[in-house]
Short mmCIF file of C-alpha atoms and ligand atoms in Angstrom, two decimals:
data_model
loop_
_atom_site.label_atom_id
_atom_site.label_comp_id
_atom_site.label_asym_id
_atom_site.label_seq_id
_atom_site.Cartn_x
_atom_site.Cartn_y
_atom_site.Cartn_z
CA UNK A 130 115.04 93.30 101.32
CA UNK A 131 113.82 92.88 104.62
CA UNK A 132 113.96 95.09 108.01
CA UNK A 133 114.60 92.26 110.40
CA UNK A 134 111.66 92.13 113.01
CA UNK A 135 114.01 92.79 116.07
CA UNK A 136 115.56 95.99 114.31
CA UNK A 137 112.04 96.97 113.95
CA UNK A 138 111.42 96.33 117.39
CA UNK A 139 114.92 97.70 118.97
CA UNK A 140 114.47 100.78 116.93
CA UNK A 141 111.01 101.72 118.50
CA UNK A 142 112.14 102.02 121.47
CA UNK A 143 115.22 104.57 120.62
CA UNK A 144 114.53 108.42 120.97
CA UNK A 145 112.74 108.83 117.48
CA UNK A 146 115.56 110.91 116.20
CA UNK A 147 117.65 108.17 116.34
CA UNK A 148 115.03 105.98 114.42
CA UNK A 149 115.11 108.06 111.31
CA UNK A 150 118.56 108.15 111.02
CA UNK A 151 119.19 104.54 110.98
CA UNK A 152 116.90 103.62 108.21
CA UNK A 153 117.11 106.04 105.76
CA UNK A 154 118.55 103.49 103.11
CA UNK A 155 115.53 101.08 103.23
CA UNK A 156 113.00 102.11 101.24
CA UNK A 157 115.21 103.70 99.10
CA UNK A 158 116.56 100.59 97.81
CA UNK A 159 113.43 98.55 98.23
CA UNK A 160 110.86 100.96 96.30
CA UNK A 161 112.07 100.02 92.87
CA UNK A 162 111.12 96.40 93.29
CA UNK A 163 114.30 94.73 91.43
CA UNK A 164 112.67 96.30 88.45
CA UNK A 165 110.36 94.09 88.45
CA UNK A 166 107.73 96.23 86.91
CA UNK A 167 110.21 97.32 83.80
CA UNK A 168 107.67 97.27 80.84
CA UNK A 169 104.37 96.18 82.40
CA UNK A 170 101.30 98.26 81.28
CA UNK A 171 98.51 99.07 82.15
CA UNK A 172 95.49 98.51 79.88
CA UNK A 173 91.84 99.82 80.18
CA UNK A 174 89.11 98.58 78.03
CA UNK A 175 85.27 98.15 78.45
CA UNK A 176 83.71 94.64 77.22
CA UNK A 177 80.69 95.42 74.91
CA UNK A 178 78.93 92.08 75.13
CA UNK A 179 78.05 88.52 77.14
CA UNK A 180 80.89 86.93 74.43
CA UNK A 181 83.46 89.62 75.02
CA UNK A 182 83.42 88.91 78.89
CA UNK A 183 83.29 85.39 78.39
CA UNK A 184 86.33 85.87 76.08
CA UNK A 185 88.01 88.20 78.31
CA UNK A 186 87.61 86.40 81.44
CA UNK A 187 89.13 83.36 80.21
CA UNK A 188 92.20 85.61 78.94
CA UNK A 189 92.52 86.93 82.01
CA UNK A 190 92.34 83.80 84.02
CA UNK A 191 94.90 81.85 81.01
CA UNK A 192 97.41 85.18 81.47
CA UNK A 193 97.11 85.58 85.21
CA UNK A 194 96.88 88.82 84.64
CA UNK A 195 96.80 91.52 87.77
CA UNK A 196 92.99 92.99 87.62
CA UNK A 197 93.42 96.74 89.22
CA UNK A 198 89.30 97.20 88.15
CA UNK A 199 87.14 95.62 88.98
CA UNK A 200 88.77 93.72 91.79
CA UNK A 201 87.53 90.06 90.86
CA UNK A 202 87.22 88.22 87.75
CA UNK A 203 83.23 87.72 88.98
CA UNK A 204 83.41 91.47 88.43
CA UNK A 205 84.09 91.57 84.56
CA UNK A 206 80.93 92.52 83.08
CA UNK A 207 79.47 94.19 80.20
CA UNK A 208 79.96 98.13 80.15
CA UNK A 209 82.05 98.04 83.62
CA UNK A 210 85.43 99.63 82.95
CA UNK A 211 88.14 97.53 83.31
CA UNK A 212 92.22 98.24 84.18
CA UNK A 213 94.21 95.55 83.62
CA UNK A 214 97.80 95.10 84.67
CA UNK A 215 99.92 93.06 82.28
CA UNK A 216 103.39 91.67 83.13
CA UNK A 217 105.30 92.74 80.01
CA UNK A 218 105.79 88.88 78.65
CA UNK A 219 102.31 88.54 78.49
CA UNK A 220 101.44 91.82 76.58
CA UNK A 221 101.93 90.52 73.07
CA UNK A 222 99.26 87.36 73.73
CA UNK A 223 96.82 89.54 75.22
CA UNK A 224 97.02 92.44 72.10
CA UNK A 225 97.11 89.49 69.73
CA UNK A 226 93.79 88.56 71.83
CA UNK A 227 92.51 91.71 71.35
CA UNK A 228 93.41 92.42 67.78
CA UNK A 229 91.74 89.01 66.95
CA UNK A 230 88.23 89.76 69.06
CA UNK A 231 88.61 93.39 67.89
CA UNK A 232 87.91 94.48 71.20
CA UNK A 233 89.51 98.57 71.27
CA UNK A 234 91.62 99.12 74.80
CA UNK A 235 93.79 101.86 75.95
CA UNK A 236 97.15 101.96 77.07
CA UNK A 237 96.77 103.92 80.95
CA UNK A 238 100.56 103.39 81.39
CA UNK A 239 102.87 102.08 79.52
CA UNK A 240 105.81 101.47 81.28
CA UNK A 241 105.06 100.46 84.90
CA UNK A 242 108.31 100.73 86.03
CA UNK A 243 108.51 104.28 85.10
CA UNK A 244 106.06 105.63 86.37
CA UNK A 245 107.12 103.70 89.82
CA UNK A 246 109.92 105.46 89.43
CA UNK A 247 108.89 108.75 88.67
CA UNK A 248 106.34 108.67 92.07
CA UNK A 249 109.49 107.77 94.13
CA UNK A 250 111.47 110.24 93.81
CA UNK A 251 113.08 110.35 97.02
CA UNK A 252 116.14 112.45 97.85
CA UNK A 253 117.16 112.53 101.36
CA UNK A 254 117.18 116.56 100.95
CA UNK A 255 113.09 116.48 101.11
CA UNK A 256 113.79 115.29 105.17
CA UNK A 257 110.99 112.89 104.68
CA UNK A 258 111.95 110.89 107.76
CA UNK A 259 112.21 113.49 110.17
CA UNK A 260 109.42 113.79 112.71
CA UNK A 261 109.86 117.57 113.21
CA UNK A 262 109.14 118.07 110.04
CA UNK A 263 107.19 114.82 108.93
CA UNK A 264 105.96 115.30 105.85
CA UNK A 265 102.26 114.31 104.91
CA UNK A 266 102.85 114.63 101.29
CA UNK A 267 104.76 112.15 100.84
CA UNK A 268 104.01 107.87 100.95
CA UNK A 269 105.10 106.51 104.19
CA UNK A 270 107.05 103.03 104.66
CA UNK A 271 105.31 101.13 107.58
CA UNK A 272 108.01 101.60 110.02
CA UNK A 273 107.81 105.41 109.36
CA UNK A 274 104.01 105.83 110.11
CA UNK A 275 104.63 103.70 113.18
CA UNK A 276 107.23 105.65 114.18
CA UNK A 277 104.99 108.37 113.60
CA UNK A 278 102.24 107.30 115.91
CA UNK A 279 104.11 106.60 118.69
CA UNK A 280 105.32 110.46 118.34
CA UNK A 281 102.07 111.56 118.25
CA UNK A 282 101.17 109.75 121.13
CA UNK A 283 104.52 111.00 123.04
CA UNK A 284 103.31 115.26 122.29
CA UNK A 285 100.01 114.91 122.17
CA UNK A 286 98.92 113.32 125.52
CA UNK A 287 96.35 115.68 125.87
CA UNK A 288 94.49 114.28 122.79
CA UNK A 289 95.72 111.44 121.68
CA UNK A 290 96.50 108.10 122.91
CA UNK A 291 97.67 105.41 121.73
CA UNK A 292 97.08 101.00 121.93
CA UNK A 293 97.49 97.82 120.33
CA UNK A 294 94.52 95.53 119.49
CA UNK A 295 95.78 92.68 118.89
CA UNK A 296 98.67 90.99 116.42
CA UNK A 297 98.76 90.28 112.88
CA UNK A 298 99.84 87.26 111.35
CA UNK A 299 103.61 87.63 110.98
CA UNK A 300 103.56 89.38 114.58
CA UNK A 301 103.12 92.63 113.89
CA UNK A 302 101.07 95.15 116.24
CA UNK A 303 97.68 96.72 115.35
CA UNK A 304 98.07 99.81 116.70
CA UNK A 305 95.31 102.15 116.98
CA UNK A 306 95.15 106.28 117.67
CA UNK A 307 92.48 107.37 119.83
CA UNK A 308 92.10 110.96 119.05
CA UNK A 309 89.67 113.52 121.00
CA UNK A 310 89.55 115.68 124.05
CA UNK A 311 89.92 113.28 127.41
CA UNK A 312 86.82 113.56 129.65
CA UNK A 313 85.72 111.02 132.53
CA UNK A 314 82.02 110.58 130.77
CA UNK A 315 82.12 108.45 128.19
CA UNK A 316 81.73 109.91 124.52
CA UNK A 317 80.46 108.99 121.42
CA UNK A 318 83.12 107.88 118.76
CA UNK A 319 83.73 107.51 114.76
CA UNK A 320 86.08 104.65 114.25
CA UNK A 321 88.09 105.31 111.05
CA UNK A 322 90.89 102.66 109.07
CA UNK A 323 93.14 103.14 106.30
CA UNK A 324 95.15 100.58 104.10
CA UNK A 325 92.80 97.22 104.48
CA UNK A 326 94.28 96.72 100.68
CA UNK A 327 97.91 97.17 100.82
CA UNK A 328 98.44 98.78 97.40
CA UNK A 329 95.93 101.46 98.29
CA UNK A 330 98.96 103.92 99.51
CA UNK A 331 96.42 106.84 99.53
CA UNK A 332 94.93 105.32 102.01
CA UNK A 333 97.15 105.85 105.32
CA UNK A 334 98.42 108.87 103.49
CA UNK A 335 94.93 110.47 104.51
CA UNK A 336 94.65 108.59 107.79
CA UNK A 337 97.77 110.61 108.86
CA UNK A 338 96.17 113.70 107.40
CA UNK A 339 93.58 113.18 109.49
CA UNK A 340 94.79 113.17 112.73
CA UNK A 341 97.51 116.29 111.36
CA UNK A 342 94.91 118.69 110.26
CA UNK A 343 92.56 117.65 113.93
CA UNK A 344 95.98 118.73 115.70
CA UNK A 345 96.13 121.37 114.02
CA UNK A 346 92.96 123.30 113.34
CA UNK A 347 91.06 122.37 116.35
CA UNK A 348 91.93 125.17 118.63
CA UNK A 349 91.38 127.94 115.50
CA UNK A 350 88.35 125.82 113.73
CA UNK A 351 84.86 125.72 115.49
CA UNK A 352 83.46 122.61 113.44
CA UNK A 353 87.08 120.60 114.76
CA UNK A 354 86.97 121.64 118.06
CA UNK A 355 83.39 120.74 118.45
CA UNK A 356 84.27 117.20 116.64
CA UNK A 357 87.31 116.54 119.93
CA UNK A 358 84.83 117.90 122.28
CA UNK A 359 82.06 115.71 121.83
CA UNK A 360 83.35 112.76 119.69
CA UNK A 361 86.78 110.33 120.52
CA UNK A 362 88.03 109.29 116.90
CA UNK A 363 89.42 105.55 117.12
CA UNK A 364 91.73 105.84 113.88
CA UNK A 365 93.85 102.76 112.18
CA UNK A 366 96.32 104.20 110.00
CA UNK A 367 97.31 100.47 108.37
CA UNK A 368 94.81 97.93 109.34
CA UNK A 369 96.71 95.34 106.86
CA UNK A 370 100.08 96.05 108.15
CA UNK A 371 101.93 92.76 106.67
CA UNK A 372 100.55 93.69 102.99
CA UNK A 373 101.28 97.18 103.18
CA UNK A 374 104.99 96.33 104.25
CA UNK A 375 104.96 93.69 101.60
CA UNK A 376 103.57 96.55 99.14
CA UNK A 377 107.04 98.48 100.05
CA UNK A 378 109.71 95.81 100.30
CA UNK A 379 108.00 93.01 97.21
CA UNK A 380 105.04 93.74 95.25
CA UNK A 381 103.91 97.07 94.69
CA UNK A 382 100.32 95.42 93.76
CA UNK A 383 100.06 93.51 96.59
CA UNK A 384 95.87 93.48 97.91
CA UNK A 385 95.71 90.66 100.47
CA UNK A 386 97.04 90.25 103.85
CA UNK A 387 100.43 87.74 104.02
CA UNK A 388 98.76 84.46 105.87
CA UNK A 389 99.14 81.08 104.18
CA UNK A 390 96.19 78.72 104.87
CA UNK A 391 96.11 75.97 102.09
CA UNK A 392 97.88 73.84 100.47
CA UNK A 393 98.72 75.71 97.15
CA UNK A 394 101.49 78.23 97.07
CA UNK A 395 99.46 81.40 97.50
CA UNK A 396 99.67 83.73 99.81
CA UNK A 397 96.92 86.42 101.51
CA UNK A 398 93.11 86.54 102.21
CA UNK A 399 91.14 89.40 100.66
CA UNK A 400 90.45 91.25 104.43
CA UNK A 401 87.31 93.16 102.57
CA UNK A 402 86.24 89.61 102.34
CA UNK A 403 86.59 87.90 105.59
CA UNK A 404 84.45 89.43 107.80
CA UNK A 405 81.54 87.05 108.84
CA UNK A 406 78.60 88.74 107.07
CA UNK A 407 77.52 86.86 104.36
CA UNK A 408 80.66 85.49 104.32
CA UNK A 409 82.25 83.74 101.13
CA UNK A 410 79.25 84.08 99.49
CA UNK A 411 78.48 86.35 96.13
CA UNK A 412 81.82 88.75 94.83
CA UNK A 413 84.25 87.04 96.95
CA UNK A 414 86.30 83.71 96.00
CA UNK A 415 86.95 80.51 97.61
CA UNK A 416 90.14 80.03 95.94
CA UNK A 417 93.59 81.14 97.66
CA UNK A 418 95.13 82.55 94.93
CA UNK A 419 92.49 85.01 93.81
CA UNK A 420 92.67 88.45 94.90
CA UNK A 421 89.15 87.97 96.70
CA UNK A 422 89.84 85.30 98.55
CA UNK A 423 87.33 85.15 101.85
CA UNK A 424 89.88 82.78 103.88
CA UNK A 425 89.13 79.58 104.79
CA UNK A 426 86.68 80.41 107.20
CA UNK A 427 84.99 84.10 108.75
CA UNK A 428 87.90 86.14 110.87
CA UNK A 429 90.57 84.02 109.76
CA UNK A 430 92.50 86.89 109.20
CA UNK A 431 93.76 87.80 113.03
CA UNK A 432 94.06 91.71 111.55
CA UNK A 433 90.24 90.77 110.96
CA UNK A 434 89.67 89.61 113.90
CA UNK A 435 91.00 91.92 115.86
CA UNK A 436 88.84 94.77 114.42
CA UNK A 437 85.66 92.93 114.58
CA UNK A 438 86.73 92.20 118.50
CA UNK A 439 87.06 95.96 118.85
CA UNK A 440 84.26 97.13 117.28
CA UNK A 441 81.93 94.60 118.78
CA UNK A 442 83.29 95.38 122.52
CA UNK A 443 82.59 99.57 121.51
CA UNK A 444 79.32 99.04 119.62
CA UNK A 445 77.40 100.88 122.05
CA UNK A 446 79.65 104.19 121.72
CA UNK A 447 80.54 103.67 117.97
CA UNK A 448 77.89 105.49 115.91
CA UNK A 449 80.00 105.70 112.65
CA UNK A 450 82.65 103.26 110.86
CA UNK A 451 84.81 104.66 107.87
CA UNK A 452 86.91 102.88 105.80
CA UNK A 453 89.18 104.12 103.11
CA UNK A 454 90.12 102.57 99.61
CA UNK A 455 91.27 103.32 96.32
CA UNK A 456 90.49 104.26 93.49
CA UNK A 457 87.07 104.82 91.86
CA UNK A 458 86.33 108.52 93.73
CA UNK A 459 82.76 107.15 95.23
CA UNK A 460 81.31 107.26 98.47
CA UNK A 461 79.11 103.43 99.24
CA UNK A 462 77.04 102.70 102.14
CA UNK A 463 75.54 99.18 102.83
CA UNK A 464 74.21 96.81 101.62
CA UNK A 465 77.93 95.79 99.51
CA UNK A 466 76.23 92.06 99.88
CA UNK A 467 72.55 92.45 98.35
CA UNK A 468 70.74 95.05 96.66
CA UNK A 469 68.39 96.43 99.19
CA UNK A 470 67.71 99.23 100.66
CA UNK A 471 69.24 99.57 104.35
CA UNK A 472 66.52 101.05 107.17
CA UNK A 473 67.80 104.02 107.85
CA UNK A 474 68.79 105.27 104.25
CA UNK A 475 67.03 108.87 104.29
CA UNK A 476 69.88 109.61 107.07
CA UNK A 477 72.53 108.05 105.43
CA UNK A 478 71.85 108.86 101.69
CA UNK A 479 71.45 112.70 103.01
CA UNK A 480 75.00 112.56 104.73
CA UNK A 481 76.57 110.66 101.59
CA UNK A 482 75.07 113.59 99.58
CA UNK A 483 76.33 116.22 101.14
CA UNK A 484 79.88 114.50 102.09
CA UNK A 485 80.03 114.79 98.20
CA UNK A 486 78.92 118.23 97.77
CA UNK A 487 81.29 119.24 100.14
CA UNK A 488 84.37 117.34 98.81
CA UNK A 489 83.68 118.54 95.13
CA UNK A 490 83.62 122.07 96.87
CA UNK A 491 87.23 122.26 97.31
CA UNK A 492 88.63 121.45 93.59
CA UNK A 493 85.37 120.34 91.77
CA UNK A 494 86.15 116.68 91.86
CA UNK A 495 83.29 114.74 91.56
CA UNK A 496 82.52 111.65 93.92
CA UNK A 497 79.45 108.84 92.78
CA UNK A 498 77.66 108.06 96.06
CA UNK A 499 75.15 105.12 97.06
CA UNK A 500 74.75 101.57 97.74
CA UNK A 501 77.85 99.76 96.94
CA UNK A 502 76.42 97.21 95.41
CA UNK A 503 74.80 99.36 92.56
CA UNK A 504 77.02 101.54 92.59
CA UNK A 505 80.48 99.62 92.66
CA UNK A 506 79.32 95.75 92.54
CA UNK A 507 77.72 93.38 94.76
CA UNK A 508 80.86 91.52 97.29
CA UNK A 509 79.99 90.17 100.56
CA UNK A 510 82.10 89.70 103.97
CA UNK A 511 82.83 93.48 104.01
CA UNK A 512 84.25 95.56 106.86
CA UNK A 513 81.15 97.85 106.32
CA UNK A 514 78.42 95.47 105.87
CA UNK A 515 79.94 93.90 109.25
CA UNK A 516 79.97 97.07 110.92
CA UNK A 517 76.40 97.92 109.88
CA UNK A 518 74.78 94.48 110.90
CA UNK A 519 76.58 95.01 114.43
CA UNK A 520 75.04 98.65 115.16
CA UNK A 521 76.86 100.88 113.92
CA UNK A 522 74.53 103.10 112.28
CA UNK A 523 76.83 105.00 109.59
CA UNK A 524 78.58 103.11 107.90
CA UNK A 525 80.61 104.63 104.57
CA UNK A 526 83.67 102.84 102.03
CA UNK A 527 85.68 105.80 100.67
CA UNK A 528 87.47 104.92 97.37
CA UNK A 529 89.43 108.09 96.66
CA UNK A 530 91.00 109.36 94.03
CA UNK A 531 91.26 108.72 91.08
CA UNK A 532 89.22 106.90 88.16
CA UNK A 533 91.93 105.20 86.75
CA UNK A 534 94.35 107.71 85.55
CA UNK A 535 97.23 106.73 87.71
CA UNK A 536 95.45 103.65 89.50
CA UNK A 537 97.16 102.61 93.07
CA UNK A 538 100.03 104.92 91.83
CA UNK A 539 98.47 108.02 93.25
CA UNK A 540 101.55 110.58 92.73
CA UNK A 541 102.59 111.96 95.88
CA UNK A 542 101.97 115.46 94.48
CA UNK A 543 98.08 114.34 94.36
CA UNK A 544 98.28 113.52 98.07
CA UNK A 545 97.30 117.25 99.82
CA UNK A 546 94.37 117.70 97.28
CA UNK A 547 93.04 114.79 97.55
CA UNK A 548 92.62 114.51 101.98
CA UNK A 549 92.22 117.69 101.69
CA UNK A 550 88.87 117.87 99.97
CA UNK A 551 88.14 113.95 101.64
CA UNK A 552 88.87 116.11 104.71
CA UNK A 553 85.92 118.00 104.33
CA UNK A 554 83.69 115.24 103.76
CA UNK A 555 84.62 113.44 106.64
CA UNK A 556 84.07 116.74 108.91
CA UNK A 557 80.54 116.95 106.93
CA UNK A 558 79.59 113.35 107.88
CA UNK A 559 80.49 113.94 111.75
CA UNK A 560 78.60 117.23 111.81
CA UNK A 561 75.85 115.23 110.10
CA UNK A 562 76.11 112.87 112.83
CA UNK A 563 76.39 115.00 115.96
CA UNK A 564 73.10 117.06 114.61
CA UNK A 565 70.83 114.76 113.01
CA UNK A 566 69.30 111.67 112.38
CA UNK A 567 70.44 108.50 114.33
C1 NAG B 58 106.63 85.75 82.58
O1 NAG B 58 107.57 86.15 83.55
C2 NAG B 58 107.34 85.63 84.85
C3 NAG B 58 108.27 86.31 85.84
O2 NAG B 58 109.46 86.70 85.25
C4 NAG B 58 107.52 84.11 84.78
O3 NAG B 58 107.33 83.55 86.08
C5 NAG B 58 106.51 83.55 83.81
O4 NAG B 58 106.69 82.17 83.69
C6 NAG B 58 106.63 84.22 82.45
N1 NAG B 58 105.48 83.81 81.64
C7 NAG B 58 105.56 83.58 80.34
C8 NAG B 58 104.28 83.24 79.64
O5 NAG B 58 106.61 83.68 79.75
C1 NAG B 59 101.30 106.13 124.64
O1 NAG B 59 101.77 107.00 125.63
C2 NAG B 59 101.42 106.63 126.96
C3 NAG B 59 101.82 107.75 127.89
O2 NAG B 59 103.12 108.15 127.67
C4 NAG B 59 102.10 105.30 127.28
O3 NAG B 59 101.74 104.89 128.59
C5 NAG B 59 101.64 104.29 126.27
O4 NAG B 59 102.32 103.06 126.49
C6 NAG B 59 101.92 104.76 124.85
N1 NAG B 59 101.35 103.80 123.91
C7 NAG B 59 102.11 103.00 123.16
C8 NAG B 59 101.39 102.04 122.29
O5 NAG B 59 103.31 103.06 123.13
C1 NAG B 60 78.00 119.76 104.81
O1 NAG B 60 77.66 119.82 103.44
C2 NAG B 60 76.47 120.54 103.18
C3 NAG B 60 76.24 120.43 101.68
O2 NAG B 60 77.35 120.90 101.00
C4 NAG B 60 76.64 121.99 103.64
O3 NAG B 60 75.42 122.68 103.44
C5 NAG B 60 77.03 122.00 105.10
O4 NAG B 60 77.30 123.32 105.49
C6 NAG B 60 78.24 121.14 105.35
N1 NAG B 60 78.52 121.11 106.76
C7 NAG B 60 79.75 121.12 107.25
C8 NAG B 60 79.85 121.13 108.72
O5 NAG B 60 80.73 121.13 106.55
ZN1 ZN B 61 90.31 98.51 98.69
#
């Protein structure tokens, strides 16, 4: 079911009230997918040797199976966890697979549906749509956290303001929240975006969280108040706005973003791929319908393109560029493309360290931290490789919670913990970067 585009449009404009009364039926209907998911499962297992990946891959790539871990087939490896997602009429070829190649696996869910279900469990009595009492423990539909940030930017003008960078590819703004005390000098700033995978709901649920708990805490916490005074925040609640509605309305896996370049059927270009750093080349694929698709060329992606403009026009006041993705719990600086060691590592590795430390702090969950490509696997035409080789000195991938567990299905009760404690990493990194090392 689809919002049509001049609703969406119409609806903005209204008092915002009005706005959350007329849609409260959307997502309602939308979230269970046609039940698409009824029976799917999740599977985990870890290949032991070169024959066992060989084996697996070409499973996989027979079955057309949805890879949730690692995110490319490249990526299958021996030792590497993997989480597969397996439509429910292919479930009995893969296990006879399995059984045959005695390779053990684990069932992480076993009913995909369910557990869809069970994480949407929306009554209109929890007021989620209201923006008096918006709630930022719960997922938000597109429309809503749009909605959202225009009310921000309507009670807030003494902190926040609000723009559009550009379009995405079915015509959707890119709007942007610049958060941080006005002054007529010019400041230095952290840029910060949520959602460049759609399915990653966790995502924009702690890009909202953000700009709440600054809001909130910065007139009664020192370490906030010194972060408006000094630094303007350029935040991007849903940089991949077309996947992340297509995440709510279609295909609750949905990675990519919704262009259509080729010739075959599929959809989307991987926009953790297409930035023009290394671009196409190792962990990324040429071919449309793979979930790492680089596009057909660097910056196809106008979301993409859009960024890179921004970032490249505020390089000189930029000094840190965070992005946030599910799930794996790790903290990765460059190099994503090449193992190497970036130039200014001490500062960076130091900052990643005690991000970590200060995020396990608030429930003991532990975060890996380091290179991405040793730590998580080599890809290149990343957001944050981009952003490094342009200037921007710190330059951090968040994959929050959790490790597999739930996967993208984050439950909505796991929201406050988790930005809470990636709240206090993010403060640690700013402090880091207002005191120290450049
Ligand atoms: C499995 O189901 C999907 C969607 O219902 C269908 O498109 C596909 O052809 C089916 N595959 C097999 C192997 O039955
Ligand atoms: C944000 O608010 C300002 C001041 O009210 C307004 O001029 C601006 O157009 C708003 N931004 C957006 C994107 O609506
Ligand atoms: C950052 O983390 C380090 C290590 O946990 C801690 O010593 C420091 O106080 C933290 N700083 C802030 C501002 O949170
Ligand atoms: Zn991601």
């Amino acid at each position: 079911m689809r919002l049509p585009e001049s609703l969406a449009g119409w609806a903005a404009a209204l008092p915002l009230c009005a706005v959350f009364l007329l849609s409260p039926w959307l997502p309602v209907l939308s979230i269970q997918y046609n039940n698409r998911y009824a029976g799917d499962q999740v599977i985990r297992l870890v290949p032991r040797s070169e024959g066992e990946v060989h084996g697996l891959r070409d499973v996989y790539q027979r079955l057309k199976v949805d890879l949730w871990q690692p995110s490319s087939m490249a990526h299958v490896s021996e030792g590497t966890v993997t989480d597969v997602h397996v439509p429910r009429n292919k479930s009995r070829a893969l296990q006879a697979y399995l059984h045959q190649a005695s390779i053990p696996y684990k069932v992480l869910i076993a009913n995909l549906q369910k557990e869809i279900e069970k994480q949407s469990n929306i009554t209109p009595s929890r007021n989620r749509r209201s923006l008096s009492g918006y709630s930022y423990d719960v997922y938000h539909s597109l429309e809503e956290i749009q909605g959202w940030m225009h009310h921000m930017n309507k009670t807030h003008p003494d902190l926040i303001s609000m723009f559009s960078i550009g379009k995405s590819y079915e015509g959707r703004p890119l709007y942007v929240l610049k958060l941080g005390k006005k002054t007529r000098t010019t400041k230095k700033a952290v840029w910060i975006d949520c959602g460049i995978h759609a399915r990653e709901w966790i995502g924009p649920a702690f890009c909202q969280w953000f700009v709440k708990e600054a809001i909130d805490t910065w007139q009664s916490d020192p370490a906030m108040k010194r972060m408006l005074n000094q630094l303007f925040f350029y935040i991007m609640p849903v940089f991949n706005v077309d996947g992340y509605r297509y995440s709510w309305t279609d295909d609750r896996f949905w990675r990519k973003t919704r262009s259509k370049h080729s010739r075959f059927h599929c959809y989307g270009v991987d926009a953790n791929r297409n930035w023009r750093v290394k671009w196409c080349e190792e962990g990324a694929s040429l071919h449309p319908c793979d979930d790492t698709y680089c596009g057909p060329n660097p910056e196809s992606e106008p979301e993409v393109k859009a960024v890179a403009f921004f970032l490249r026009q505020h390089r000189k006041q930029i000094k840190a560029y965070l992005s946030f993705h599910a799930y794996a719990q790790m903290l990765l600086y460059p190099y994503s493309y090449k193992y190497a060691t970036i130039p200014n590592f001490d500062c960076v590795e130091s900052a990643a360290y005690d991000a970590v430390v200060a995020l396990r702090s608030a429930y003991g969950v532990r975060y890996k931290y380091g290179p991405a490509s040793s730590t998580l696997y080599v890809s290149s035409g990343s957001s944050m490789d981009w952003a490094y080789r342009n200037g921007i000195p710190y330059a951090f991938a968040f994959e929050l919670r959790d490790t597999g567990h739930y996967g993208f299905l984050l439950p909505e009760s796991l929201i406050k913990p988790t930005c809470t404690e990636t709240m206090l990493a993010v403060k640690n990194i700013t402090m880091h970067l207002l005191k120290k090392c450049r």
